[in-house]
Amino acid sequence: MKKEVLSVKNILKAAWVLWSLLSTAFWLPKVDQLLTKDYDTIKNEYVALDDFWNITIDGESFYDVDLREFRFPAVNKGSRIVMERALPEDWEVVEGALRLYIRQAAVTVSIDGETIYEYGHDRIAAKKTVGSGIQFINFPGVYQGKQLMICLDVAEDQAFTKLDTVRVYPWESAYRVLMTENRLPLFFGSFLVIFGLAGCIMTTFAVVFSKKYIRLLCISVFSLCMGLWTLCYYRVVSVYAIPVYAVSLIEHIAFYLAPLPLIIYMYDDVMKLKQRILRNLYWVFLGYNIASLVVMLTLHSMDIVHLAAMLPYMVGNIVCCLFYFSVVIFINFKFSRATDRLYMIGMLTIIFCTVYDLIGYGGDRYYGYSILTRVKGVSSIGVMVLIFILFLSFYFDVTQKMMQETERNSLIRSAYTDELTQLYNRRYCMEHMNRLREEGAADYTVICFDLNNLKTVNDTYGHAKGDVLIKSAAEVLKETFAKQGIVARMGGDEFIAVLDTADKDKAAECMERFQQNIHRKNDQVKDLNLSIACGYASCLEMEADIEKVYQMADDRMYEHKKQMKMGRPAF
């Protein structure tokens, strides 16, 4: 029966997960349509300046160039690129914005020899990083038919191998086009940043109390890093007017920091394998990443070597880490539970997505081509998949722990509870009195009870009637004394109450209320004839331990029982 219940619960859980996934798959495209319903009209309002360029790279000239197809060997620090072309005689954009993608270079934009925009030369002179990013430059319609010149002074080695398209958008739609084109990175990146920040804030304090939250902290930091990297890499933070060099700096720091929390997260998986080589490699990777991060930030802050120049080394490190993670995960996969395997699938998804983005980025930077047909924000998608899987694993773990806790509490309750009356049993009462003795409690009263005429009722009317009498007695005792202490059935027709007070007046008040409750119960239940003998003693009556107090209460109960048989009830 229990297995059938669990099976039904599992089916319901699977149905809920399936329904959630189908709902998400149904509604996301509809939400996307709302965001992009007039995008096709807006995106075609630009003026394309991709062709008819005359370009000079370090003295070598190229004529009638189409930027979409033009490729060249990777330029290095100090290289100068000059781009020139005549602007169209007319275009429909009146108040325009020239969208220019800058890649690790200072730039000067001129119209008929007059400079209209300049960026980065002062930073190069100060040996500071200039960064990469998108700039929107004021470009009104009065520039029609004039000569446009763009000069790029490269600030880093192996900076780029192609020139990005140049376009003029209406000011009112320039940023919207950028946001809409990168809506997936915007959504995923924003989610990861918010999740990472919230997770870091909560788990930073939680780690102080328990080490089990370290892995959650690692995931939060990794999520924050990948979210920041996604928002900066796809330049969607340009809407906040953050300087290009600052965006690039955040991008590189987030990218370089991301492997570290992932390595710390893998600690338990590595240690479970008990393989010396993998353990030693783990400490090598951890030490290298910490040391390299410190060295890179130090060199960058001193303007000796910028973070952008260290990218090839960091990419190599990440590739090695990913390969190492893959080996650890595959070995662990054979010996893991279903929930652990689910998490490992998430880790493999992250590895695949990161490799995908690294290949695309490397091809774009060093060869000028996207080797893969790139879907934007793949790495952030992988992180979100892992987070979703972690939530599922967390839910399953919590559910399992709650079931185990419920089962454990049920066993404990059955061990300390009388089955018939649902009061505490003799074992619990004895342990409670032992605790009072060990704690040296000096404020308690013990009351012993004996149910009269139980044997007669059992012999005359049967044990079912006797059980009704026992339950009725238990109800009266619980109603009267449960709020002042504990009530237990010691066995057969014997009960006990241990009150948390030694005040004689309060005890007498309880006993008076007890007699009133017996009379009320007899009035409520026809032919019940409930009668209970009792006796009590407090710890103040003698300097003795609780066992002697209990014995005194028991003696007084038997004395009361004799008096009741003689027709002279006390209390």
PDB file of N, CA and C in Angstrom, residues 45-50 53 67 83 85-88 91 93-102 107-111 114-118 133-141 143 146-152 164-175 178 238 244:
ATOM      1  N   GLU A  45      14.858  50.451 -40.251  1.00  0.00           N
ATOM      2  CA  GLU A  45      14.901  51.904 -40.413  1.00  0.00           C
ATOM      3  C   GLU A  45      16.326  52.459 -40.380  1.00  0.00           C
ATOM      4  N   TYR A  46      17.320  51.615 -40.302  1.00  0.00           N
ATOM      5  CA  TYR A  46      18.697  52.095 -40.208  1.00  0.00           C
ATOM      6  C   TYR A  46      19.282  52.387 -41.597  1.00  0.00           C
ATOM      7  N   VAL A  47      20.387  53.112 -41.588  1.00  0.00           N
ATOM      8  CA  VAL A  47      21.177  53.370 -42.802  1.00  0.00           C
ATOM      9  C   VAL A  47      22.422  52.490 -42.717  1.00  0.00           C
ATOM     10  N   ALA A  48      22.563  51.548 -43.646  1.00  0.00           N
ATOM     11  CA  ALA A  48      23.697  50.632 -43.632  1.00  0.00           C
ATOM     12  C   ALA A  48      24.916  51.289 -44.261  1.00  0.00           C
ATOM     13  N   LEU A  49      26.041  51.244 -43.546  1.00  0.00           N
ATOM     14  CA  LEU A  49      27.308  51.779 -44.051  1.00  0.00           C
ATOM     15  C   LEU A  49      28.343  50.660 -44.073  1.00  0.00           C
ATOM     16  N   ASP A  50      27.989  49.531 -44.701  1.00  0.00           N
ATOM     17  CA  ASP A  50      28.853  48.350 -44.672  1.00  0.00           C
ATOM     18  C   ASP A  50      29.785  48.249 -45.879  1.00  0.00           C
ATOM     19  N   TRP A  53      34.048  51.019 -48.576  1.00  0.00           N
ATOM     20  CA  TRP A  53      35.055  51.574 -47.669  1.00  0.00           C
ATOM     21  C   TRP A  53      36.449  51.456 -48.296  1.00  0.00           C
ATOM     22  N   LEU A  67      32.496  45.501 -45.288  1.00  0.00           N
ATOM     23  CA  LEU A  67      32.882  45.120 -43.932  1.00  0.00           C
ATOM     24  C   LEU A  67      32.381  43.736 -43.537  1.00  0.00           C
ATOM     25  N   MET A  83      39.621  54.098 -41.773  1.00  0.00           N
ATOM     26  CA  MET A  83      38.489  53.718 -42.617  1.00  0.00           C
ATOM     27  C   MET A  83      37.856  54.998 -43.186  1.00  0.00           C
ATOM     28  N   ARG A  85      34.955  56.570 -46.263  1.00  0.00           N
ATOM     29  CA  ARG A  85      33.960  56.390 -47.307  1.00  0.00           C
ATOM     30  C   ARG A  85      33.084  57.634 -47.378  1.00  0.00           C
ATOM     31  N   ALA A  86      32.443  57.818 -48.534  1.00  0.00           N
ATOM     32  CA  ALA A  86      31.498  58.920 -48.704  1.00  0.00           C
ATOM     33  C   ALA A  86      30.136  58.472 -48.202  1.00  0.00           C
ATOM     34  N   LEU A  87      29.499  59.343 -47.428  1.00  0.00           N
ATOM     35  CA  LEU A  87      28.166  59.028 -46.934  1.00  0.00           C
ATOM     36  C   LEU A  87      27.142  59.152 -48.048  1.00  0.00           C
ATOM     37  N   PRO A  88      26.036  58.434 -47.971  1.00  0.00           N
ATOM     38  CA  PRO A  88      24.997  58.545 -48.993  1.00  0.00           C
ATOM     39  C   PRO A  88      24.482  59.985 -49.103  1.00  0.00           C
ATOM     40  N   TRP A  91      19.267  60.130 -46.802  1.00  0.00           N
ATOM     41  CA  TRP A  91      18.670  59.049 -46.030  1.00  0.00           C
ATOM     42  C   TRP A  91      17.513  59.619 -45.214  1.00  0.00           C
ATOM     43  N   VAL A  93      16.712  59.130 -42.048  1.00  0.00           N
ATOM     44  CA  VAL A  93      16.957  59.411 -40.640  1.00  0.00           C
ATOM     45  C   VAL A  93      17.340  60.875 -40.479  1.00  0.00           C
ATOM     46  N   VAL A  94      16.631  61.602 -39.612  1.00  0.00           N
ATOM     47  CA  VAL A  94      16.919  63.023 -39.376  1.00  0.00           C
ATOM     48  C   VAL A  94      17.831  63.181 -38.169  1.00  0.00           C
ATOM     49  N   GLU A  95      17.372  62.696 -37.011  1.00  0.00           N
ATOM     50  CA  GLU A  95      18.203  62.710 -35.794  1.00  0.00           C
ATOM     51  C   GLU A  95      18.757  61.305 -35.615  1.00  0.00           C
ATOM     52  N   GLY A  96      19.978  61.081 -36.102  1.00  0.00           N
ATOM     53  CA  GLY A  96      20.529  59.744 -36.136  1.00  0.00           C
ATOM     54  C   GLY A  96      21.572  59.484 -35.067  1.00  0.00           C
ATOM     55  N   ALA A  97      21.849  58.180 -34.865  1.00  0.00           N
ATOM     56  CA  ALA A  97      22.900  57.728 -33.950  1.00  0.00           C
ATOM     57  C   ALA A  97      23.746  56.699 -34.688  1.00  0.00           C
ATOM     58  N   LEU A  98      25.041  56.992 -34.835  1.00  0.00           N
ATOM     59  CA  LEU A  98      25.966  56.063 -35.482  1.00  0.00           C
ATOM     60  C   LEU A  98      26.342  54.986 -34.472  1.00  0.00           C
ATOM     61  N   ARG A  99      26.002  53.716 -34.781  1.00  0.00           N
ATOM     62  CA  ARG A  99      26.362  52.624 -33.881  1.00  0.00           C
ATOM     63  C   ARG A  99      27.719  52.082 -34.280  1.00  0.00           C
ATOM     64  N   LEU A 100      28.677  52.245 -33.382  1.00  0.00           N
ATOM     65  CA  LEU A 100      30.060  51.875 -33.660  1.00  0.00           C
ATOM     66  C   LEU A 100      30.530  50.890 -32.594  1.00  0.00           C
ATOM     67  N   TYR A 101      31.048  49.736 -33.041  1.00  0.00           N
ATOM     68  CA  TYR A 101      31.563  48.729 -32.121  1.00  0.00           C
ATOM     69  C   TYR A 101      33.064  48.909 -31.980  1.00  0.00           C
ATOM     70  N   ILE A 102      33.507  49.196 -30.761  1.00  0.00           N
ATOM     71  CA  ILE A 102      34.926  49.421 -30.488  1.00  0.00           C
ATOM     72  C   ILE A 102      35.507  48.166 -29.857  1.00  0.00           C
ATOM     73  N   VAL A 107      39.461  55.510 -30.677  1.00  0.00           N
ATOM     74  CA  VAL A 107      38.780  55.810 -31.929  1.00  0.00           C
ATOM     75  C   VAL A 107      38.596  57.320 -32.099  1.00  0.00           C
ATOM     76  N   THR A 108      38.699  57.734 -33.349  1.00  0.00           N
ATOM     77  CA  THR A 108      38.400  59.115 -33.727  1.00  0.00           C
ATOM     78  C   THR A 108      37.480  59.085 -34.933  1.00  0.00           C
ATOM     79  N   VAL A 109      36.361  59.772 -34.839  1.00  0.00           N
ATOM     80  CA  VAL A 109      35.398  59.830 -35.939  1.00  0.00           C
ATOM     81  C   VAL A 109      35.367  61.266 -36.458  1.00  0.00           C
ATOM     82  N   SER A 110      35.545  61.422 -37.795  1.00  0.00           N
ATOM     83  CA  SER A 110      35.598  62.754 -38.415  1.00  0.00           C
ATOM     84  C   SER A 110      34.624  62.826 -39.580  1.00  0.00           C
ATOM     85  N   ILE A 111      34.081  64.008 -39.792  1.00  0.00           N
ATOM     86  CA  ILE A 111      33.252  64.309 -40.960  1.00  0.00           C
ATOM     87  C   ILE A 111      33.921  65.457 -41.722  1.00  0.00           C
ATOM     88  N   GLU A 114      36.608  67.175 -39.838  1.00  0.00           N
ATOM     89  CA  GLU A 114      36.277  67.753 -38.543  1.00  0.00           C
ATOM     90  C   GLU A 114      35.904  66.634 -37.557  1.00  0.00           C
ATOM     91  N   THR A 115      36.597  66.564 -36.432  1.00  0.00           N
ATOM     92  CA  THR A 115      36.359  65.514 -35.450  1.00  0.00           C
ATOM     93  C   THR A 115      35.009  65.723 -34.745  1.00  0.00           C
ATOM     94  N   ILE A 116      34.183  64.684 -34.784  1.00  0.00           N
ATOM     95  CA  ILE A 116      32.880  64.756 -34.096  1.00  0.00           C
ATOM     96  C   ILE A 116      32.834  63.832 -32.875  1.00  0.00           C
ATOM     97  N   TYR A 117      33.805  62.927 -32.771  1.00  0.00           N
ATOM     98  CA  TYR A 117      33.812  62.008 -31.626  1.00  0.00           C
ATOM     99  C   TYR A 117      35.217  61.461 -31.449  1.00  0.00           C
ATOM    100  N   GLU A 118      35.625  61.355 -30.180  1.00  0.00           N
ATOM    101  CA  GLU A 118      36.942  60.800 -29.881  1.00  0.00           C
ATOM    102  C   GLU A 118      36.887  60.056 -28.553  1.00  0.00           C
ATOM    103  N   GLY A 133      33.299  47.716 -26.672  1.00  0.00           N
ATOM    104  CA  GLY A 133      31.877  47.957 -26.451  1.00  0.00           C
ATOM    105  C   GLY A 133      31.254  48.730 -27.585  1.00  0.00           C
ATOM    106  N   ILE A 134      29.966  49.000 -27.439  1.00  0.00           N
ATOM    107  CA  ILE A 134      29.192  49.724 -28.452  1.00  0.00           C
ATOM    108  C   ILE A 134      29.035  51.164 -28.006  1.00  0.00           C
ATOM    109  N   GLN A 135      29.270  52.071 -28.941  1.00  0.00           N
ATOM    110  CA  GLN A 135      29.073  53.488 -28.698  1.00  0.00           C
ATOM    111  C   GLN A 135      28.055  54.022 -29.711  1.00  0.00           C
ATOM    112  N   PHE A 136      27.143  54.865 -29.232  1.00  0.00           N
ATOM    113  CA  PHE A 136      26.200  55.556 -30.109  1.00  0.00           C
ATOM    114  C   PHE A 136      26.616  57.019 -30.201  1.00  0.00           C
ATOM    115  N   ILE A 137      26.912  57.447 -31.437  1.00  0.00           N
ATOM    116  CA  ILE A 137      27.469  58.776 -31.677  1.00  0.00           C
ATOM    117  C   ILE A 137      26.429  59.625 -32.405  1.00  0.00           C
ATOM    118  N   ASN A 138      26.265  60.864 -31.940  1.00  0.00           N
ATOM    119  CA  ASN A 138      25.305  61.763 -32.584  1.00  0.00           C
ATOM    120  C   ASN A 138      25.634  61.912 -34.075  1.00  0.00           C
ATOM    121  N   PHE A 139      24.640  61.650 -34.938  1.00  0.00           N
ATOM    122  CA  PHE A 139      24.895  61.612 -36.388  1.00  0.00           C
ATOM    123  C   PHE A 139      23.664  62.131 -37.138  1.00  0.00           C
ATOM    124  N   PRO A 140      23.472  63.437 -37.171  1.00  0.00           N
ATOM    125  CA  PRO A 140      22.275  64.014 -37.799  1.00  0.00           C
ATOM    126  C   PRO A 140      22.306  63.919 -39.326  1.00  0.00           C
ATOM    127  N   GLY A 141      21.167  64.213 -39.946  1.00  0.00           N
ATOM    128  CA  GLY A 141      21.031  64.120 -41.396  1.00  0.00           C
ATOM    129  C   GLY A 141      21.854  65.130 -42.176  1.00  0.00           C
ATOM    130  N   TYR A 143      24.868  65.376 -42.318  1.00  0.00           N
ATOM    131  CA  TYR A 143      26.113  64.763 -42.766  1.00  0.00           C
ATOM    132  C   TYR A 143      25.963  64.070 -44.121  1.00  0.00           C
ATOM    133  N   LYS A 146      28.741  63.719 -47.132  1.00  0.00           N
ATOM    134  CA  LYS A 146      30.058  64.133 -46.666  1.00  0.00           C
ATOM    135  C   LYS A 146      30.976  62.919 -46.499  1.00  0.00           C
ATOM    136  N   GLN A 147      32.254  63.201 -46.252  1.00  0.00           N
ATOM    137  CA  GLN A 147      33.255  62.151 -46.137  1.00  0.00           C
ATOM    138  C   GLN A 147      33.401  61.735 -44.677  1.00  0.00           C
ATOM    139  N   LEU A 148      33.163  60.417 -44.420  1.00  0.00           N
ATOM    140  CA  LEU A 148      33.277  59.866 -43.067  1.00  0.00           C
ATOM    141  C   LEU A 148      34.621  59.168 -42.923  1.00  0.00           C
ATOM    142  N   MET A 149      35.331  59.467 -41.840  1.00  0.00           N
ATOM    143  CA  MET A 149      36.599  58.798 -41.571  1.00  0.00           C
ATOM    144  C   MET A 149      36.609  58.314 -40.119  1.00  0.00           C
ATOM    145  N   ILE A 150      36.992  57.058 -39.963  1.00  0.00           N
ATOM    146  CA  ILE A 150      37.099  56.459 -38.625  1.00  0.00           C
ATOM    147  C   ILE A 150      38.523  55.949 -38.468  1.00  0.00           C
ATOM    148  N   CYS A 151      39.227  56.434 -37.435  1.00  0.00           N
ATOM    149  CA  CYS A 151      40.602  56.004 -37.145  1.00  0.00           C
ATOM    150  C   CYS A 151      40.610  55.173 -35.864  1.00  0.00           C
ATOM    151  N   LEU A 152      41.210  54.004 -35.943  1.00  0.00           N
ATOM    152  CA  LEU A 152      41.311  53.099 -34.800  1.00  0.00           C
ATOM    153  C   LEU A 152      42.776  52.896 -34.441  1.00  0.00           C
ATOM    154  N   ASP A 164      33.518  45.525 -37.484  1.00  0.00           N
ATOM    155  CA  ASP A 164      32.073  45.308 -37.368  1.00  0.00           C
ATOM    156  C   ASP A 164      31.302  46.267 -38.258  1.00  0.00           C
ATOM    157  N   THR A 165      30.074  45.881 -38.540  1.00  0.00           N
ATOM    158  CA  THR A 165      29.227  46.708 -39.401  1.00  0.00           C
ATOM    159  C   THR A 165      28.975  48.068 -38.754  1.00  0.00           C
ATOM    160  N   VAL A 166      28.838  49.081 -39.600  1.00  0.00           N
ATOM    161  CA  VAL A 166      28.590  50.452 -39.143  1.00  0.00           C
ATOM    162  C   VAL A 166      27.209  50.866 -39.644  1.00  0.00           C
ATOM    163  N   ARG A 167      26.357  51.326 -38.730  1.00  0.00           N
ATOM    164  CA  ARG A 167      24.995  51.675 -39.112  1.00  0.00           C
ATOM    165  C   ARG A 167      24.547  52.951 -38.407  1.00  0.00           C
ATOM    166  N   VAL A 168      23.578  53.633 -39.039  1.00  0.00           N
ATOM    167  CA  VAL A 168      22.969  54.823 -38.450  1.00  0.00           C
ATOM    168  C   VAL A 168      21.502  54.514 -38.159  1.00  0.00           C
ATOM    169  N   TYR A 169      21.125  54.612 -36.882  1.00  0.00           N
ATOM    170  CA  TYR A 169      19.751  54.376 -36.454  1.00  0.00           C
ATOM    171  C   TYR A 169      19.110  55.686 -36.005  1.00  0.00           C
ATOM    172  N   PRO A 170      17.789  55.768 -36.063  1.00  0.00           N
ATOM    173  CA  PRO A 170      17.119  56.893 -35.398  1.00  0.00           C
ATOM    174  C   PRO A 170      17.380  56.804 -33.889  1.00  0.00           C
ATOM    175  N   TRP A 171      17.607  57.942 -33.246  1.00  0.00           N
ATOM    176  CA  TRP A 171      17.934  57.941 -31.827  1.00  0.00           C
ATOM    177  C   TRP A 171      16.873  57.210 -30.994  1.00  0.00           C
ATOM    178  N   GLU A 172      15.597  57.393 -31.372  1.00  0.00           N
ATOM    179  CA  GLU A 172      14.535  56.820 -30.546  1.00  0.00           C
ATOM    180  C   GLU A 172      14.495  55.298 -30.586  1.00  0.00           C
ATOM    181  N   SER A 173      15.136  54.682 -31.594  1.00  0.00           N
ATOM    182  CA  SER A 173      15.086  53.215 -31.691  1.00  0.00           C
ATOM    183  C   SER A 173      16.455  52.555 -31.567  1.00  0.00           C
ATOM    184  N   ALA A 174      17.517  53.348 -31.420  1.00  0.00           N
ATOM    185  CA  ALA A 174      18.871  52.790 -31.414  1.00  0.00           C
ATOM    186  C   ALA A 174      19.071  51.785 -30.270  1.00  0.00           C
ATOM    187  N   TYR A 175      18.728  52.192 -29.069  1.00  0.00           N
ATOM    188  CA  TYR A 175      18.922  51.292 -27.924  1.00  0.00           C
ATOM    189  C   TYR A 175      17.911  50.153 -27.921  1.00  0.00           C
ATOM    190  N   LEU A 178      19.197  47.389 -30.037  1.00  0.00           N
ATOM    191  CA  LEU A 178      20.258  46.663 -29.336  1.00  0.00           C
ATOM    192  C   LEU A 178      19.673  45.723 -28.284  1.00  0.00           C
ATOM    193  N   SER A 238      24.992  48.722 -22.076  1.00  0.00           N
ATOM    194  CA  SER A 238      25.251  50.030 -22.690  1.00  0.00           C
ATOM    195  C   SER A 238      24.112  51.004 -22.455  1.00  0.00           C
ATOM    196  N   VAL A 244      32.839  52.396 -21.644  1.00  0.00           N
ATOM    197  CA  VAL A 244      33.240  51.180 -22.344  1.00  0.00           C
ATOM    198  C   VAL A 244      34.320  50.431 -21.566  1.00  0.00           C
TER     199      VAL A 244
END
